[in-house]
Coordinates of C-alpha atoms in Angstrom, one line a residue:
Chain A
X1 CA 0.0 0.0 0.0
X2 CA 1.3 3.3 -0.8
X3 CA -0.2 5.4 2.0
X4 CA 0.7 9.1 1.0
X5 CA -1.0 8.2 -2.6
X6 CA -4.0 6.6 -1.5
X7 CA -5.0 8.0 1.7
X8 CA -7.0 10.8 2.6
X9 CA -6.2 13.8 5.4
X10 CA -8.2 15.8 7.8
X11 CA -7.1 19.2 8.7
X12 CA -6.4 18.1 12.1
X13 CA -3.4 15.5 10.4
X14 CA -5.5 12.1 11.2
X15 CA -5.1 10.0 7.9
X16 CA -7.7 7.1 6.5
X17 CA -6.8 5.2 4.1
X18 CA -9.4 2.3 2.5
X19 CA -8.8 -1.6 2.7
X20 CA -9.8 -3.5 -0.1
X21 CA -12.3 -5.4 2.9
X22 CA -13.5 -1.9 3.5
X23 CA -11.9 -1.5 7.1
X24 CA -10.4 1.8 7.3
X25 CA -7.1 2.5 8.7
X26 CA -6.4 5.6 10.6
X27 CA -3.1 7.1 11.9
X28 CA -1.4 10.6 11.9
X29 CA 0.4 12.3 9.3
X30 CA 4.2 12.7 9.5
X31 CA 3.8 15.8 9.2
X32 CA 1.9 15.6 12.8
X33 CA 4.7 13.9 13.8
X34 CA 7.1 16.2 12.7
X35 CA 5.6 18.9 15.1
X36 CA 5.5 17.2 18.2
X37 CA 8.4 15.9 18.3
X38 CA 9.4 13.0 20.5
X39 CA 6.3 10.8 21.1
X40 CA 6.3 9.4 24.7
X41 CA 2.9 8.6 25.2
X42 CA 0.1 7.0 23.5
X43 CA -3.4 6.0 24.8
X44 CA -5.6 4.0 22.3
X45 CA -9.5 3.0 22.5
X46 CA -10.5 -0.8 22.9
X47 CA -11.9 -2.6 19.8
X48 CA -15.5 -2.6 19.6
X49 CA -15.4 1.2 20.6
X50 CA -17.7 3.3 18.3
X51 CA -16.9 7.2 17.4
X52 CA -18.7 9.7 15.3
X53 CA -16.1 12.1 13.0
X54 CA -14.7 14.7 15.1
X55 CA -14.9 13.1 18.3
X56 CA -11.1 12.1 20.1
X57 CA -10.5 8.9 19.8
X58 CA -7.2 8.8 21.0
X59 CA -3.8 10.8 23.4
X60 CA -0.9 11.3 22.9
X61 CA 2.1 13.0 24.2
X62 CA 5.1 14.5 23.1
X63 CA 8.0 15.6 25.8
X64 CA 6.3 18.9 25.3
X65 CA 2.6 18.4 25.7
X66 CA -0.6 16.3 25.3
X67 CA -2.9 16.5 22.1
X68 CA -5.7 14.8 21.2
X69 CA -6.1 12.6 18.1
X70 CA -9.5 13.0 16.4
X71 CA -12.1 10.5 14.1
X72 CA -11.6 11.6 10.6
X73 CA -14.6 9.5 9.7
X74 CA -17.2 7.9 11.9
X75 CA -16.7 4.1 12.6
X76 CA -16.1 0.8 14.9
X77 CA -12.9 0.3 15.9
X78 CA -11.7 -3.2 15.1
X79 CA -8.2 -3.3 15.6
X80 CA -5.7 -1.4 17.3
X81 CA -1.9 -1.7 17.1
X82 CA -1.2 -2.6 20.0
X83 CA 2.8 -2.6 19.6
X84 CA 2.8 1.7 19.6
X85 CA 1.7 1.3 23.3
X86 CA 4.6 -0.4 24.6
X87 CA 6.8 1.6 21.8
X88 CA 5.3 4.9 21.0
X89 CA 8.5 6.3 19.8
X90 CA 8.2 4.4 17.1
X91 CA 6.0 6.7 15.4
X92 CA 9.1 8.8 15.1
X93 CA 10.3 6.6 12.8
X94 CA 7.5 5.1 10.9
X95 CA 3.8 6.7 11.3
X96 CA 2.2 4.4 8.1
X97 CA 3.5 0.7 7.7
X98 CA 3.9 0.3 11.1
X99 CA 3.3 3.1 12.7
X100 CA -0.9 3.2 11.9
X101 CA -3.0 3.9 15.1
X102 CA -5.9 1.6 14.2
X103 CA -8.4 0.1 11.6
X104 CA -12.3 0.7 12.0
X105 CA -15.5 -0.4 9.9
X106 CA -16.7 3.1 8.8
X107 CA -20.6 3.4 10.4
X108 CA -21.1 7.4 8.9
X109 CA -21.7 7.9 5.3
X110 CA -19.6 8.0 2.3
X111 CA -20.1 12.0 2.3
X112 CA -17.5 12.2 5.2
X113 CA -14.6 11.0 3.0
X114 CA -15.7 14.1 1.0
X115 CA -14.7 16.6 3.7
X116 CA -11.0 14.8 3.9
X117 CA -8.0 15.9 1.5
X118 CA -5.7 14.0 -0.4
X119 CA -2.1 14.0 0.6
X120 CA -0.7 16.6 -1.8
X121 CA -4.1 19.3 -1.3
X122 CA -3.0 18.5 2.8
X123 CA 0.4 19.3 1.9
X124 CA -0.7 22.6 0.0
X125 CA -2.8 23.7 2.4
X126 CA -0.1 23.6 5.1
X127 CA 2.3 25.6 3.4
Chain B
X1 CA 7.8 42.4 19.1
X2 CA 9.8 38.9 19.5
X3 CA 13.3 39.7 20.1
X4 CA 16.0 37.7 18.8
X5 CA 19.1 36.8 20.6
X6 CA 22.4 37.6 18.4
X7 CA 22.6 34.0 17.7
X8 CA 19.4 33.5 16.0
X9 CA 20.6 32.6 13.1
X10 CA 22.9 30.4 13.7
X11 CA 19.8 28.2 15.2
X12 CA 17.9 28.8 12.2
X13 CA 21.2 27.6 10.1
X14 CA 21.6 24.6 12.2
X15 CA 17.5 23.4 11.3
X16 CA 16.3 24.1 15.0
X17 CA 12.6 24.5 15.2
X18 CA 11.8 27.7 16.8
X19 CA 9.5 29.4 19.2
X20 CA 8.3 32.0 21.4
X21 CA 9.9 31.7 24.7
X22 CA 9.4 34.7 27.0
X23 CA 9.3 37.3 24.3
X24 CA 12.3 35.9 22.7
X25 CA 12.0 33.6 19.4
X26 CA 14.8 30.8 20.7
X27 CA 15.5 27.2 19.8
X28 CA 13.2 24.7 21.2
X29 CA 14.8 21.7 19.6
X30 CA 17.8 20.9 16.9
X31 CA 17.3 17.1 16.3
X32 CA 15.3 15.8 19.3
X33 CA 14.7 16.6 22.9
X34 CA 15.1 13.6 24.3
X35 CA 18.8 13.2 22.3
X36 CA 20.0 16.4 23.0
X37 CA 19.1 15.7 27.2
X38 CA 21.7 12.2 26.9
X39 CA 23.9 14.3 25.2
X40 CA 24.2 16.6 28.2
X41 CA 24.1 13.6 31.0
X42 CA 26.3 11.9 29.0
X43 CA 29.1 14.4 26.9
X44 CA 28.4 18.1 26.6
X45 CA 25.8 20.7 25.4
X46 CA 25.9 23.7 24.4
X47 CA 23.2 26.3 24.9
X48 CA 22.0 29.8 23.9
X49 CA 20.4 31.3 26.7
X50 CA 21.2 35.1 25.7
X51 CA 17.7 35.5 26.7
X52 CA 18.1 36.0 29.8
X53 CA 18.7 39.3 32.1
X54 CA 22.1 41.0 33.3
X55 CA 21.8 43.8 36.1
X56 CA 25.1 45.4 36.6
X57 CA 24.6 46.3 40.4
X58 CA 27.3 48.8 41.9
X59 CA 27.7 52.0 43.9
X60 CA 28.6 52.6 47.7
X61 CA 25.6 50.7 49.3
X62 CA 25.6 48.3 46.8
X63 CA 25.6 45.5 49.2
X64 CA 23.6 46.8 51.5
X65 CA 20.8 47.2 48.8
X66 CA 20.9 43.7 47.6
X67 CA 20.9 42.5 51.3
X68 CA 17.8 44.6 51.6
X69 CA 16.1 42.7 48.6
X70 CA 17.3 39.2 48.9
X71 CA 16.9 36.7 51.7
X72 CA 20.7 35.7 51.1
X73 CA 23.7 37.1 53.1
X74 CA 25.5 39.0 50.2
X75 CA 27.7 41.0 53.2
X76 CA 28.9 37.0 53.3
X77 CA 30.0 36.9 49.7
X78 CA 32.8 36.3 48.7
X79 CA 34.9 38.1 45.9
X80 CA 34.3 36.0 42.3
X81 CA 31.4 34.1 44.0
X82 CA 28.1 33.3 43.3
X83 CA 25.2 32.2 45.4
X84 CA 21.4 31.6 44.2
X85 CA 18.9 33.8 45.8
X86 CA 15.7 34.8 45.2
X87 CA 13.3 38.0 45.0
X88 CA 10.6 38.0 48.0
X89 CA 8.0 40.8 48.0
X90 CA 7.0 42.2 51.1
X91 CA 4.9 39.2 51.7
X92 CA 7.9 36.6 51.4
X93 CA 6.6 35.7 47.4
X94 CA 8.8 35.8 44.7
X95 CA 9.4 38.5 41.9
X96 CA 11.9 36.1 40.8
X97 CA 14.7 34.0 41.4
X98 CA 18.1 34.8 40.1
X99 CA 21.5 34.4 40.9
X100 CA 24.1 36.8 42.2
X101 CA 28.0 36.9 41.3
X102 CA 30.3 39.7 43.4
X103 CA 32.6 41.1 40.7
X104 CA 34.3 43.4 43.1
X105 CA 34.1 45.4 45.9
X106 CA 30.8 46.9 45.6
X107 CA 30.1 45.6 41.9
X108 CA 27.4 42.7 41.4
X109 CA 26.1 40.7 38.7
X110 CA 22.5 39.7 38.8
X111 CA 21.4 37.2 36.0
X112 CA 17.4 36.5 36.4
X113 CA 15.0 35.2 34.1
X114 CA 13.6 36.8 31.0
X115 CA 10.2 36.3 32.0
X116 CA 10.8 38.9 34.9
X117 CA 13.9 41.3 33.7
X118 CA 10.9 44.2 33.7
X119 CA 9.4 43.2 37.3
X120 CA 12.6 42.7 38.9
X121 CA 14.1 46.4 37.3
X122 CA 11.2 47.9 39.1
X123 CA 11.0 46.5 41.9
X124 CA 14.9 47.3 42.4
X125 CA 14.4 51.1 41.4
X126 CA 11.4 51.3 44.0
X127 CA 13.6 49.5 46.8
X128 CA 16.7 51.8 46.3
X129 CA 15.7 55.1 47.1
X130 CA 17.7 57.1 48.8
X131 CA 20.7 54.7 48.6
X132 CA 24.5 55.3 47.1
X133 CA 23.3 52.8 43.9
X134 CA 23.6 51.9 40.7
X135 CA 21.5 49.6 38.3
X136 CA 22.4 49.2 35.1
X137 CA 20.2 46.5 32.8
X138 CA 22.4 45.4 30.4
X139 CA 20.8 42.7 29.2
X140 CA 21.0 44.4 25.2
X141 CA 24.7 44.0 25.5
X142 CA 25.4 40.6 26.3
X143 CA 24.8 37.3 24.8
X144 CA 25.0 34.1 27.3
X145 CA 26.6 30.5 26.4
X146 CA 26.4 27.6 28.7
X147 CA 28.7 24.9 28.4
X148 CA 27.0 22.0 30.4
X149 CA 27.4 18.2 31.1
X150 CA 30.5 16.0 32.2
X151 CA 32.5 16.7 29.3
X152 CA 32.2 20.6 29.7
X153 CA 35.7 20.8 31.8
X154 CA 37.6 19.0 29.2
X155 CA 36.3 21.3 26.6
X156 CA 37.0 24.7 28.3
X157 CA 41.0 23.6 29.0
X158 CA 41.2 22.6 25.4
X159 CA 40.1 26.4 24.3
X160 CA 42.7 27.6 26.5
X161 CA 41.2 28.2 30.0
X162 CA 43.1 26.7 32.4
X163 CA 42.7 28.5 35.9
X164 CA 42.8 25.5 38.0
X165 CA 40.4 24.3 40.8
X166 CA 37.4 27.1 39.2
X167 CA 35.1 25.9 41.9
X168 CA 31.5 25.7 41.5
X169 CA 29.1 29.0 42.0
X170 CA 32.8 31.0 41.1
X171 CA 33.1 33.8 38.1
X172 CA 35.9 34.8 36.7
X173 CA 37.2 37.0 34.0
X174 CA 38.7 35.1 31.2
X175 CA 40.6 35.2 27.9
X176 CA 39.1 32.6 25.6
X177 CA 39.8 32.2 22.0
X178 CA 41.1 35.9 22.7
X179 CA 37.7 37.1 23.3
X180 CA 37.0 38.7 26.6
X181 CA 34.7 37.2 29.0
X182 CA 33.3 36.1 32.1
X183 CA 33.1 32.5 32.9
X184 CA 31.4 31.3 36.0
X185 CA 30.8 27.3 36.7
X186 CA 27.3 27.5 37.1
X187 CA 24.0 26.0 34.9
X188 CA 20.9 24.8 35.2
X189 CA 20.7 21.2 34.6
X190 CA 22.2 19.4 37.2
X191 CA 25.8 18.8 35.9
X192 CA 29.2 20.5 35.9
X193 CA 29.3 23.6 33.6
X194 CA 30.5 26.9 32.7
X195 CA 28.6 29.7 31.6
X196 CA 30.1 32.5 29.5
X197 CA 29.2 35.9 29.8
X198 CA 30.6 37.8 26.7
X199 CA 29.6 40.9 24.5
X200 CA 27.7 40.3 21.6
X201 CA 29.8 41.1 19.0
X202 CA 32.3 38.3 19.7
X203 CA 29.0 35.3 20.4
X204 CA 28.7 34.0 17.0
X205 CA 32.2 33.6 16.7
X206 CA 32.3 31.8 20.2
X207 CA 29.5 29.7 19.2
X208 CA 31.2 28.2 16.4
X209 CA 34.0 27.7 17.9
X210 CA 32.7 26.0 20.8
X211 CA 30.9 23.5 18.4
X212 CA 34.4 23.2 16.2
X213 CA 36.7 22.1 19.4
X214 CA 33.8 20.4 21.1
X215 CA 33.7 17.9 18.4
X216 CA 35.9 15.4 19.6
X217 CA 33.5 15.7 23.1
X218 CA 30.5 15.1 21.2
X219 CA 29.0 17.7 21.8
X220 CA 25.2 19.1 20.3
X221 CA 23.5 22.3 20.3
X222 CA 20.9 21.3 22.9
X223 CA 17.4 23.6 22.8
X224 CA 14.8 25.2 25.6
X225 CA 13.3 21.6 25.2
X226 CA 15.9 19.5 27.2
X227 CA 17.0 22.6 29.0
X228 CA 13.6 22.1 30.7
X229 CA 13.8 17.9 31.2
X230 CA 17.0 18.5 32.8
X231 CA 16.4 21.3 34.6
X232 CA 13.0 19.1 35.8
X233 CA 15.5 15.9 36.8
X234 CA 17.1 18.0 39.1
X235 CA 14.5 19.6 40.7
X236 CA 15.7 22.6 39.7
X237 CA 12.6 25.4 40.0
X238 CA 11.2 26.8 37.0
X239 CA 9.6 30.5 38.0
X240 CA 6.1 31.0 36.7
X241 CA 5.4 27.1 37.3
X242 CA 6.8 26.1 40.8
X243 CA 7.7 29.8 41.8
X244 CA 5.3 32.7 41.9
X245 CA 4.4 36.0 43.9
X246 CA 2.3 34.0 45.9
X247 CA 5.2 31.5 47.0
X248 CA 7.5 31.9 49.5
X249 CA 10.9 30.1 49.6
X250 CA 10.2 28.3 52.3
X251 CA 7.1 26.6 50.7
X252 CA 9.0 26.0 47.5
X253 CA 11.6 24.0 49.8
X254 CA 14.4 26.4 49.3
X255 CA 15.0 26.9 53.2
X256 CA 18.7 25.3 52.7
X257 CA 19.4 28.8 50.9
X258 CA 18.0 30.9 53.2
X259 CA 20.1 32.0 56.2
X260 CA 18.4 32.1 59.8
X261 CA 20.8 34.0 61.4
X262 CA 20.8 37.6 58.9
X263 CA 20.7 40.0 60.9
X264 CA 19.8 42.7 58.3
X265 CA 15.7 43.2 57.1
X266 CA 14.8 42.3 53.9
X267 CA 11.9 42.3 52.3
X268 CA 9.5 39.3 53.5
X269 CA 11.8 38.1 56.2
X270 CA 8.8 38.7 58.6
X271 CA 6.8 35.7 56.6
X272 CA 9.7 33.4 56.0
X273 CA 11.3 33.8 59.4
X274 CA 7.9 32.5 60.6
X275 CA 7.3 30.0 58.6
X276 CA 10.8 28.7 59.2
X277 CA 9.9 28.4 62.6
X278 CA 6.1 27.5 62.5
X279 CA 5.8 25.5 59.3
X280 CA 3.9 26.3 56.4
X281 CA 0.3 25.3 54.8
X282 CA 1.8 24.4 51.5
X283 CA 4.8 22.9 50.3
X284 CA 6.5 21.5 47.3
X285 CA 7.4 17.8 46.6
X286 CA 8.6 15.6 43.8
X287 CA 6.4 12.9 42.1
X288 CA 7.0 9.5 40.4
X289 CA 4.4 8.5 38.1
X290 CA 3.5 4.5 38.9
X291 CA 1.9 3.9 35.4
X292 CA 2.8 5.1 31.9
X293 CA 0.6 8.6 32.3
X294 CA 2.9 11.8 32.1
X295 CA 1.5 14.8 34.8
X296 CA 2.0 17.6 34.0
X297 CA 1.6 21.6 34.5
X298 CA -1.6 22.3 36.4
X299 CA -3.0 18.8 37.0
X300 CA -4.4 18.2 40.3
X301 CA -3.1 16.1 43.1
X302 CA -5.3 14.2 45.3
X303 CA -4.8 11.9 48.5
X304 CA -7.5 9.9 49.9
X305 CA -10.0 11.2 47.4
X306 CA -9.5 15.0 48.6
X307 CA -7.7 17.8 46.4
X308 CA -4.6 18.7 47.9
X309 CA -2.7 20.4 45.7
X310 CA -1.7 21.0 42.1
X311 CA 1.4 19.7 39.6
X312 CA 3.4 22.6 39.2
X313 CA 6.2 20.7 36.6
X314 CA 5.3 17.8 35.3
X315 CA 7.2 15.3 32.4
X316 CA 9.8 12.6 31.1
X317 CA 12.7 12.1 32.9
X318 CA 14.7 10.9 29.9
X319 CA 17.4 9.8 32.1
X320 CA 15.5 7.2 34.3
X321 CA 13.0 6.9 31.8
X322 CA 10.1 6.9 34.8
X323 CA 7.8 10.4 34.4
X324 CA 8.3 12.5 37.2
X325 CA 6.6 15.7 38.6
X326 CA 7.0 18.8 41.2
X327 CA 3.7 19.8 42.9
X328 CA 2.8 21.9 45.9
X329 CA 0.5 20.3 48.3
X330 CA -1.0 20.6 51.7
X331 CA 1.4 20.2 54.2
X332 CA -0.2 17.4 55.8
X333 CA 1.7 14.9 58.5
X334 CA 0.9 12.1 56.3
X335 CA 2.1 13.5 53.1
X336 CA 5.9 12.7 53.0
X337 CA 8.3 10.5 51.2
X338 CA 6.7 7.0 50.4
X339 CA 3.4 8.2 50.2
X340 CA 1.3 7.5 47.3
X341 CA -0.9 9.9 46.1
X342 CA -3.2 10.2 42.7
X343 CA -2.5 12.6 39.7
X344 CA -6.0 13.5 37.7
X345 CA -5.2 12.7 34.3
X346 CA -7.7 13.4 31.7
X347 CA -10.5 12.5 33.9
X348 CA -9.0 9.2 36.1
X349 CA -6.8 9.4 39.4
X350 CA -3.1 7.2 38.6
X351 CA -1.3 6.8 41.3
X352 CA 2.5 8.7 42.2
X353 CA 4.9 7.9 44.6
X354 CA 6.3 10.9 46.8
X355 CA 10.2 10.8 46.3
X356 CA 13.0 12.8 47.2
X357 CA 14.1 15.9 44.8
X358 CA 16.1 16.0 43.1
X359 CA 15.1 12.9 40.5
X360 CA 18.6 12.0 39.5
X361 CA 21.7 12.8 41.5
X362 CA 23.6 16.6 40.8
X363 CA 27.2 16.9 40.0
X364 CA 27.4 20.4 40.7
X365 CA 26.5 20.5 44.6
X366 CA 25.5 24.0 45.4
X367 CA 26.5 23.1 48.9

């Protein structure tokens, strides 16, 4: 999978990026990643949680400070990588392959994916 | 306005991401915080922290004027010493803390924070009237290098200073790289280090050529980032988090640098002689986190489900790799080394161990 292609961004820097079984899987952007820095901390829902888009699904903290992750879509979580919690600085080196936050079954409707960007528009609209 | 120190761009050269740090855009981090922290436990760092204030203090009553402003017995200073004081209103809380180096008979050096250079020039000029004194803030003059960790010693002889036995909290005027100076063994992170005092034309030049002959050290440029986790490790107070107007010394457990037999007035002496003999209601003490969950600034404290008190620092301790925190809290009997307590954290109570300050042990012994 080539995530920075294929995925989509929210202008909070969660990314989603489709399966072909239709699970979703959500991280942050390394540009996220970039800005906070060292990750020390990371505190992930339990699968079978359910979120609407928008709401904080997730902490985590840098040595500096404590943000919250959002939902870029609504949906069910149904797996969580469970390595990041033992090893959050590991998104420091990988936030995609390995470094995704978890995958859900997205329960909102397809017009949500409509309000996310695509890598290079997120990009843009940084700069 | 954000000022710039006259090394600004130097940080920007070397990729450091920036911010705004007491009025002053400085380096928060040049590769990564937690790095640049081992590099100071481990070799050497070297920071900018031009930010900060220099009061030139002189004039006949010189002495007697900063004896009438700090808790500290500066009649008891010694020539080329420094000692760490602090700034009590007239209720014992602090304006600031700062330190103090005698330069001569009748000539001081104050260094205090930034954040306070403003407060603390007024509140001098209101305290001197009358009195044989001069204050000169020159601040705008001077740029500020610290050279800190166990490697910082070996560096310093290498560019040529080599005044044997420069004890800790001790200034001297130097010759380095043929730029004058002052070099004092002081810093704030808990290891051995020098700090030098030098006019800003001749900083930049310094800079890169403390970074040229500390290669062989390994030293880094290290940012406000670490300055803070080590800083944190040794319990070294941070003002506007674990100092404030409405602290005293006492409270903030800085009664091993106030003296109980000066026999001049200063301002507050009335509050902190009293609570030095009758307790106080608050008081500050060091956390260990017992999970994974980092405390930090402003989170409350609680002990057998009652508020007590508040975090005042709170973080990574990249050295033991536990999360540690300072807090001021009700100075109950029960509350004292051992004693668990809980940390609200986004809604839940975790648990934190009360241990001694500071977290890791200092090199530089300020006594």
């Amino acid at each position: 999978m080539n995530f920075k292609e294929e995925m989509l961004c929210s202008k909070s820097h969660e990314y989603v990026l489709k399966e072909d079984n239709g699970t979703c899987i959500i991280g942050l952007t390394d540009y996220a990643i970039e800005q906070l820095g060292d990750i020390v901390f990371l505190e992930l829902p339990a699968v079978d949680d359910e979120f609407s888009q928008g709401d904080t699904f997730a902490n985590i903290e840098s040595v500096k400070a404590a943000s919250e992750i959002y939902m870029p879509i609504s949906g069910k979580v149904a797996e969580i990588n469970e390595e990041l919690i033992d090893a959050p600085e590991k998104l420091n080196e990988d936030c995609y392959e390995n470094g995704w936050l978890i995958k859900v079954k997205p329960t909102g409707s397809e017009d949500e994916f409509a309000e996310l960007l695509s890598y290079t528009d997120y990009k843009e609209e940084l700069e | 306005m954000v000022k710039e120190t006259y090394l600004h761009d130097k940080h920007v050269a070397l990729g450091a991401k920036m911010v705004d740090f007491a009025g002053w855009h400085m380096p928060v981090q040049y590769s990564s915080i937690i790095e640049e922290h081992k590099t100071v436990r481990k070799d050497v760092g070297l920071f900018d922290v031009s930010h900060m204030g220099e009061v030139f203090v002189s004039g006949k009553e010189a002495t007697l004027f900063l004896n009438k402003i700090v808790p500290q017995n500066i009649k008891k200073l010694d020539y080329e010493k420094a000692v760490y004081c602090q700034l009590p209103n007239k209720k014992g809380g602090l304006i600031d803390d700062l330190i103090i180096y005698k330069l001569g008979i009748e000539s001081y050096l104050v260094i205090c924070n930034a954040s306070r250079l403003d407060e603390d020039l007024n509140w001098m000029v209101r305290n001197k009237k009358g009195m044989d004194v001069k204050i000169d803030n020159l601040s705008h003059n001077y740029s500020l290098l610290a050279i800190q960790g166990p490697k910082a010693i070996d560096l310093v002889r290498k560019m040529g200073y080599n005044i044997p036995e420069q004890k800790s909290f001790t200034i001297k005027p130097a010759i380095i790289e043929g730029i004058k100076l002052l070099i004092s063994r002081t810093g704030y992170t808990g290891e051995d280090g020098f700090e030098l005092l030098v006019e800003n034309e001749y900083s930049e030049f310094l800079w890169d050529k403390i970074l040229e002959e500390g290669q062989e050290f390994g030293i880094k440029p290290i940012g406000l980032g670490a300055r803070d986790t080590l800083r944190l490790e040794a319990a070294l107070h941070l003002y506007g988090n674990d100092l404030d107007e409405n602290t005293t010394p006492i409270e903030a457990g800085l009664s091993w640098s106030v003296p109980k037999d000066k026999q001049d007035d200063y301002n507050g002496k009335e509050v902190i002689m009293n609570q030095i003999q009758n307790g106080v209601e608050k008081r500050l003490i060091g956390l260990v986190m017992l999970d994974k969950n980092i405390a930090r600034h402003g989170y409350e404290v609680y002990y057998n489900g009652e508020k007590i008190g508040q975090i005042t620092s709170g973080g990574i301790s990249p050295s033991t790799g536990k999360n540690i925190a300072l807090a001021y809290v009700k100075n109950l009997k029960e509350i004292c080394t051992g004693t668990i307590v809980q940390v609200m954290i986004r809604e839940k109570l975790h648990d934190a161990e009360i241990v001694k300050r500071p977290f890791v042990e200092k090199k530089n012994k300020i006594k």
